[in-house]
């Protein structure tokens, strides 16, 4: 398996991600069910394991726990799975710092003339 | 401003009740995601990169102080204390929970707001000139017509499952400030020789992966026939627009494939066969009912004997003078001004506003702008009715909240979509790039030296950041797992609308700010004189100097 | 397939014929447009018994025009519920051609679309098997709308506001005057 820019000796695998139906938050399928922590995601290391995870995910769609599950290729980063694709990395680690403020320059003093 | 009557209110309430029912059925599993999605979208709810996103309509960009305050409350209660104003006169909240959205919609309905048709393959929020009703060059206030269209397009029985989304913009100025030519339908209000109100009708504009400017298919349609004519256009589109490929489903492709002449012929034939006299009669009656809502406020109370603004301007108050000349515009009344509120502080997120800022502007609008605010397609706000006597106070107040950056129409007045920080469709981030460019060019004197310049960026080919019609456009793509930013030059909106051209290969995130800098330097060094704007220079010399500056081997 | 009509589920007297199926001597049958316009046309025209036709979204309703006096039902197919073409087709049938027979929605027909369908001119709904039938009884009801040109029970806000709008003046709409 070759991925440009990736070190090929790192263990690769697949995790399943989805959004929780009720609140939309990003979740991962782990041993204890769906979790918001990617560190707790179960990594499928072969086709068969991945299929088993996908079957579980489909079940969770039927029970209305999650919506739109899909597999994400990951590499191992010191015991934590990290997605290969740019989009998936931002989905999990974003939004970036400073992208949620209204005014980055401080000075929230709110004063209105009388 | 328009105010709901009991029926408008009941319509919105009933619609929320239907959506609440749909959400509950979705949560119980009676509706699958496939069957739920169109209703979710038509109520403004997206499933974004990290969470649901709620897009609230600000119909034709007009907002009251009371409404803005309610948006602040929602930002705090259901989001993370801010909102994001978009290029289509909407505001987006990034973190609502699906289960809360019917409640949010009810809170919006209390102040006569909604999220109806802010997404989905239907007629979207009607946009218009943010200076409507106050611009010095206005032919006629287009907002009564926008309100008519808002009502007519809501829950339309025939046009709610179109091949693709459908955007309508209306402009009432001698100058086009609604970018009508990048819309599926662009309407320009005009009077005929007898002083009757009507519209020039343009069709088939849009950006995205196939940017095309709308073509005029009728020079003038009388106002009372407008809805019959739009029905004809939409019916031709609904029947014959492509549904096999979503990238070819917009009306612009149909117009292109049929040819403008043939498209016009089909529309005219449909219009002739389908004209409905009742629709015309009701249009006359409804316009007569709506127009008084948009009567100008009572300006008399703020007409000053002396103009303290002039005093401050004359005084050695350079900061105020700068703001005055850059962020205000001529009002139809000489003793008033249109004030632009910049949501582009250096390093800020374009279009973002905190709840505290919203409340401040709401209060300011109540005191100094007859309670009215406008939202622009360039992601700024406007106080449309400020007496010149109040300008200094307004400036001071805005300045305390970081809302008085005097950069309107200049380089750091950047338009940017949410990009890969929030958007599920994005291929690259746009906010951090906009922030970095804003910081690099924060020096105002340098921006003034550069002169009028529009820089816009999108985080994917969908072009929500309108980069095609920017003087300098930036499109974020992904190339081999990395972000790559493509530069487009020479686009323009409004009257001299033009689609920009891609300059060459993209730049990495670390390189893009320098690349913009080189574009600017090329212009500054080579322009004939300071009066030659960036766009004039580009049109005179072409792309080569910029290509040389960016791609010449070192 | 359960058939929803006039606010309740009713028995369906119509037989939908597949293209290869022989034409029965009598009874109410629905054929495809291709069959209606094909070699069997004379037989269909002369046949005793009510006749209906089913139309796919892309099939032009204009072709039905000469047949309309002979047709008692037009079935408009929704292969997917997001295909909005049948809404235009239904309006043309009712409003332009004055068709008074049954217009039936078949295919992926959702109760949430019922209000839009009724207002476009549909008056019968073949509800897909597996749908919650009780939901139809509860939810298939008209609600307040703006458009004055819809059918069915939905009250138009504009009509309510302007019960007697008078004729559109030949002078058109004069420019808005602002002080
Ligand atoms: S341009 Fe692309 S990335 Fe930006 S908001 Fe639109 S869809 Fe999202």
CSV table of N, CA and C and ligand atoms in Angstrom, one decimal, chain B residues 48 55 92 165 416-420 422-428 430 457-467 475-476, ligand 1:
chain,number,residue,atom,x,y,z
B,48,UNK,N,-22.9,19.3,8.4
B,48,UNK,CA,-21.6,19.8,7.9
B,48,UNK,C,-20.5,19.0,8.4
B,55,UNK,N,-28.9,27.5,8.6
B,55,UNK,CA,-28.7,28.8,7.8
B,55,UNK,C,-30.1,29.5,7.9
B,92,UNK,N,-25.3,31.9,9.4
B,92,UNK,CA,-25.2,30.5,9.7
B,92,UNK,C,-24.7,30.3,11.1
B,165,UNK,N,-30.7,23.9,-7.0
B,165,UNK,CA,-31.0,25.1,-6.3
B,165,UNK,C,-31.3,26.3,-7.3
B,416,UNK,N,-14.8,35.5,2.2
B,416,UNK,CA,-14.3,34.1,2.3
B,416,UNK,C,-15.4,33.2,2.8
B,417,UNK,N,-15.5,32.0,2.2
B,417,UNK,CA,-16.5,31.0,2.7
B,417,UNK,C,-15.9,30.3,3.8
B,418,UNK,N,-16.7,29.4,4.5
B,418,UNK,CA,-16.1,28.7,5.7
B,418,UNK,C,-15.0,27.7,5.4
B,419,UNK,N,-15.0,27.2,4.2
B,419,UNK,CA,-14.0,26.3,3.8
B,419,UNK,C,-13.8,25.0,4.7
B,420,UNK,N,-12.7,24.5,4.6
B,420,UNK,CA,-12.4,23.2,5.3
B,420,UNK,C,-12.4,23.2,6.8
B,422,UNK,N,-15.1,24.2,8.3
B,422,UNK,CA,-16.4,23.8,8.7
B,422,UNK,C,-17.2,23.1,7.7
B,423,UNK,N,-16.9,23.3,6.4
B,423,UNK,CA,-17.8,22.8,5.3
B,423,UNK,C,-17.5,21.4,4.9
B,424,UNK,N,-18.5,20.6,4.8
B,424,UNK,CA,-18.3,19.2,4.4
B,424,UNK,C,-17.9,19.0,3.0
B,425,UNK,N,-18.1,20.0,2.1
B,425,UNK,CA,-17.8,19.9,0.7
B,425,UNK,C,-16.4,20.4,0.4
B,426,UNK,N,-15.8,21.1,1.4
B,426,UNK,CA,-14.5,21.8,1.1
B,426,UNK,C,-13.4,20.9,0.7
B,427,UNK,N,-12.5,21.5,-0.1
B,427,UNK,CA,-11.3,20.8,-0.5
B,427,UNK,C,-10.0,21.5,0.2
B,428,UNK,N,-10.2,22.7,0.7
B,428,UNK,CA,-9.1,23.4,1.4
B,428,UNK,C,-9.7,24.4,2.4
B,430,UNK,N,-10.3,28.1,3.9
B,430,UNK,CA,-10.2,29.4,3.4
B,430,UNK,C,-10.1,30.5,4.5
B,457,UNK,N,-12.4,34.5,-1.7
B,457,UNK,CA,-11.9,33.2,-1.8
B,457,UNK,C,-12.9,32.1,-1.4
B,458,UNK,N,-12.8,31.0,-2.1
B,458,UNK,CA,-13.7,29.8,-1.9
B,458,UNK,C,-12.9,28.6,-1.5
B,459,UNK,N,-13.4,27.7,-0.7
B,459,UNK,CA,-12.7,26.5,-0.2
B,459,UNK,C,-13.0,25.3,-1.1
B,460,UNK,N,-13.7,25.5,-2.2
B,460,UNK,CA,-13.9,24.5,-3.2
B,460,UNK,C,-14.6,25.0,-4.4
B,461,UNK,N,-14.7,24.2,-5.4
B,461,UNK,CA,-15.2,24.6,-6.7
B,461,UNK,C,-16.6,25.2,-6.7
B,462,UNK,N,-17.4,24.9,-5.6
B,462,UNK,CA,-18.7,25.5,-5.5
B,462,UNK,C,-18.8,27.0,-5.5
B,463,UNK,N,-17.7,27.6,-5.1
B,463,UNK,CA,-17.5,29.0,-5.3
B,463,UNK,C,-18.5,29.9,-4.4
B,464,UNK,N,-18.8,29.4,-3.2
B,464,UNK,CA,-19.7,30.2,-2.4
B,464,UNK,C,-19.0,31.6,-2.0
B,465,UNK,N,-17.6,31.6,-2.1
B,465,UNK,CA,-16.9,32.8,-1.8
B,465,UNK,C,-16.8,33.7,-3.0
B,466,UNK,N,-17.5,33.4,-4.1
B,466,UNK,CA,-17.6,34.2,-5.3
B,466,UNK,C,-16.2,34.6,-5.9
B,467,UNK,N,-15.3,33.7,-5.8
B,467,UNK,CA,-13.9,34.1,-6.3
B,467,UNK,C,-13.9,34.4,-7.8
B,475,UNK,N,-9.0,30.1,-5.1
B,475,UNK,CA,-9.8,28.9,-5.0
B,475,UNK,C,-8.9,27.8,-4.3
B,476,UNK,N,-9.4,27.3,-3.2
B,476,UNK,CA,-8.7,26.3,-2.5
B,476,UNK,C,-9.0,24.9,-3.0
D,1,LIG,S1,-17.2,27.1,-1.6
D,1,LIG,FE1,-17.1,25.0,-1.1
D,1,LIG,S2,-16.0,25.0,0.8
D,1,LIG,FE2,-16.8,27.0,0.5
D,1,LIG,S3,-18.7,27.0,1.6
D,1,LIG,FE3,-19.1,26.6,-0.6
D,1,LIG,S4,-19.2,24.4,-0.6
D,1,LIG,FE4,-18.2,24.9,1.3
